[in-house]
Coordinates of C-alpha atoms in Angstrom, one line a residue:
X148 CA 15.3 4.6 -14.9
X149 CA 12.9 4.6 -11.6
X150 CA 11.2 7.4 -10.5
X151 CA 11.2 5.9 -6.8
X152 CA 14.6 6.5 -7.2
X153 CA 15.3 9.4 -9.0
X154 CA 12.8 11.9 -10.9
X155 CA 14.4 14.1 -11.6
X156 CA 17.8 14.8 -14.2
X157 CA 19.5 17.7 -15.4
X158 CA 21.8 17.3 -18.4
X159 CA 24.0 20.1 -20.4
X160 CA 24.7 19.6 -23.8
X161 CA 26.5 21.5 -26.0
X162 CA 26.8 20.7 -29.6
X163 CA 30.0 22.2 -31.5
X164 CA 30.2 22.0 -35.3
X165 CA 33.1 20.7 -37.4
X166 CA 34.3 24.1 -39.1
X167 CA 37.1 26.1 -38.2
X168 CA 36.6 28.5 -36.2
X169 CA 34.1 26.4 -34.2
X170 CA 30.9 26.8 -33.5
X171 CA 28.8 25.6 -30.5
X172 CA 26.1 26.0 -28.4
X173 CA 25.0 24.5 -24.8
X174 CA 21.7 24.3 -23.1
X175 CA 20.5 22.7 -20.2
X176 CA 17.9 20.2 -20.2
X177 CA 15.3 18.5 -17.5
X178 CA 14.3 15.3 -18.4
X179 CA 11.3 14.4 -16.0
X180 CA 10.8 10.3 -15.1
X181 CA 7.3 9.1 -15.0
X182 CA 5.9 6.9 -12.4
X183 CA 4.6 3.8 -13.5
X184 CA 2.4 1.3 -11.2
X185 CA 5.6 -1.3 -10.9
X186 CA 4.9 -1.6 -7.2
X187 CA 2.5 -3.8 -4.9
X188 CA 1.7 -2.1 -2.2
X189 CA 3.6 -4.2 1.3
X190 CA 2.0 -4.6 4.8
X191 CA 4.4 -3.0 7.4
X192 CA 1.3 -4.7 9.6
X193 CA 0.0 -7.3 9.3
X194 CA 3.6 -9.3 8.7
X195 CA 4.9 -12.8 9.1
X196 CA 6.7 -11.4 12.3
X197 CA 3.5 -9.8 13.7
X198 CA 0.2 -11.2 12.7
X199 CA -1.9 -11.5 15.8
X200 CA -4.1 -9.0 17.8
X201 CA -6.0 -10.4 21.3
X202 CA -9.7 -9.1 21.5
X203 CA -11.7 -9.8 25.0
X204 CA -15.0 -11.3 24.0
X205 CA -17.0 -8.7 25.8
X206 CA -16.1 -5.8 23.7
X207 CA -19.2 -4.2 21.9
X208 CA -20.1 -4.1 18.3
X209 CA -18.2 -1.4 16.9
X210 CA -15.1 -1.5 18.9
X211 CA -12.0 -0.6 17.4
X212 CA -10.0 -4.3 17.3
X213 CA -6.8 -2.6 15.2
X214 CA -5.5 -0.9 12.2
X215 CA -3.8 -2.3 9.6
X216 CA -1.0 -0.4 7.5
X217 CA 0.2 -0.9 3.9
X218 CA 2.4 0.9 2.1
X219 CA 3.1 1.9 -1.9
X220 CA 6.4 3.6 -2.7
X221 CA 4.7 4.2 -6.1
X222 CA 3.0 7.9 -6.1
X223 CA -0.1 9.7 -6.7
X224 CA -2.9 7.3 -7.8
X225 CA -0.4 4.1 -8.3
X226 CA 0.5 5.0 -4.1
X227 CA -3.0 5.5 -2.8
X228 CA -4.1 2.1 -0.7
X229 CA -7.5 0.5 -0.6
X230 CA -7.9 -2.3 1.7
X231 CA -10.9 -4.8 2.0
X232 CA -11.3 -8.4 4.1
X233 CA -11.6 -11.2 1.0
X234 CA -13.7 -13.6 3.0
X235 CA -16.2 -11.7 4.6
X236 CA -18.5 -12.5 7.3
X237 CA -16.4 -13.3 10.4
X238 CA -17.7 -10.7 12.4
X239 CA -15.2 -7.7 11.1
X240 CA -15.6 -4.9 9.0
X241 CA -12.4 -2.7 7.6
X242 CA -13.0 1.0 6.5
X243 CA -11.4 0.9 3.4
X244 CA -9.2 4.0 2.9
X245 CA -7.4 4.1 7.0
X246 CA -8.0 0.2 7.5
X247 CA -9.5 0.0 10.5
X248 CA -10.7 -3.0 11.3
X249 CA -14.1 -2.8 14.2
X250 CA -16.3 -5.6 15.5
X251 CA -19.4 -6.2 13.2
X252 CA -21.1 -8.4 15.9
X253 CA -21.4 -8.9 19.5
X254 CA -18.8 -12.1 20.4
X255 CA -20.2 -13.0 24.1
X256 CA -20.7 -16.4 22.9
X257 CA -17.2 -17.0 21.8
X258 CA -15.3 -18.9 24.1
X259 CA -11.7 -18.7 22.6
X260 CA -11.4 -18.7 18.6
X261 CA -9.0 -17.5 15.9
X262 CA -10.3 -15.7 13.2
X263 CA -8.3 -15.6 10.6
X264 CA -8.8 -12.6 8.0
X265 CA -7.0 -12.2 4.8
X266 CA -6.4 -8.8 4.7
X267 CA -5.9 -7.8 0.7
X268 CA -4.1 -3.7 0.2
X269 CA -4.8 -2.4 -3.5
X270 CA -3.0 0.6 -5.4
X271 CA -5.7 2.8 -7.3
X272 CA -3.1 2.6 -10.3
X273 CA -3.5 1.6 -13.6
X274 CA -3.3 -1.8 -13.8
X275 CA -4.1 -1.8 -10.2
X276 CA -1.5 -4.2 -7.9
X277 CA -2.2 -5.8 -4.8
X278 CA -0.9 -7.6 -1.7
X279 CA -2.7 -10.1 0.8
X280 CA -1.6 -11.0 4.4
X281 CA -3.5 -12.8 6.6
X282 CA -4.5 -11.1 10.0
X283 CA -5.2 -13.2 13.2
X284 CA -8.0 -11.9 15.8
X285 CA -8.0 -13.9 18.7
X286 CA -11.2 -13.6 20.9

């Protein structure tokens, strides 16, 4: 049973004895599925078919460059994404709970580069699953 794809049942069971006349009741039962953390959470962006955002080189420190987007079919606490930048110090920062990704530094002396940032998305479930996906900024 999944609870991503059902979480819900409702049985009826009736129980009868053997004896003549018989005897029998019925009652109606929820049975309630738990969620378990068996999902990563996936990147609808970032994605191997769409990996690349152009930035001009004169854009301030601060500037929004893009956002990326992961989600968890899992729910509550085992659904909610974190994201982070593994290899830090290429000029980007990421806000960790919307991942927004802003310039760190000015990049007026960059004359054409690919930065290449592995994005990682993390579920706040218990044990805590993760995806990576690699992010190109081109200045």
């Amino acid at each position: 049973m999944d609870s991503e794809k059902q979480q819900m049942y409702n049985l009826k069971v009736r129980v009868s004895d053997s004896h003549i006349p018989s005897l029998s009741s019925t009652a109606s039962i929820t049975v309630y599925i738990r969620d378990l953390n068996d999902n990563a959470p996936a990147f609808k962006f970032p994605n191997p078919a769409n990996d690349s955002v152009h930035i001009s080189n004169l854009v301030p420190e601060g500037h929004l460059v893009t956002s990326v987007v992961a989600r968890d079919p899992d729910s509550k606490q085992n659904g909610i994404v974190s994201y982070r930048i593994v290899e830090d110090g290429l000029g980007f920062a990421i806000h960790q709970n919307n991942g927004s990704i802003v310039v760190k530094k000015v990049l007026d002396q960059i004359d054409y580069e690919v930065f290449q940032l592995q994005i990682e998305a993390t579920d706040q479930g218990e044990p805590r699953r993760s995806t990576r996906q690699v992010l190109n900024i081109i200045v």
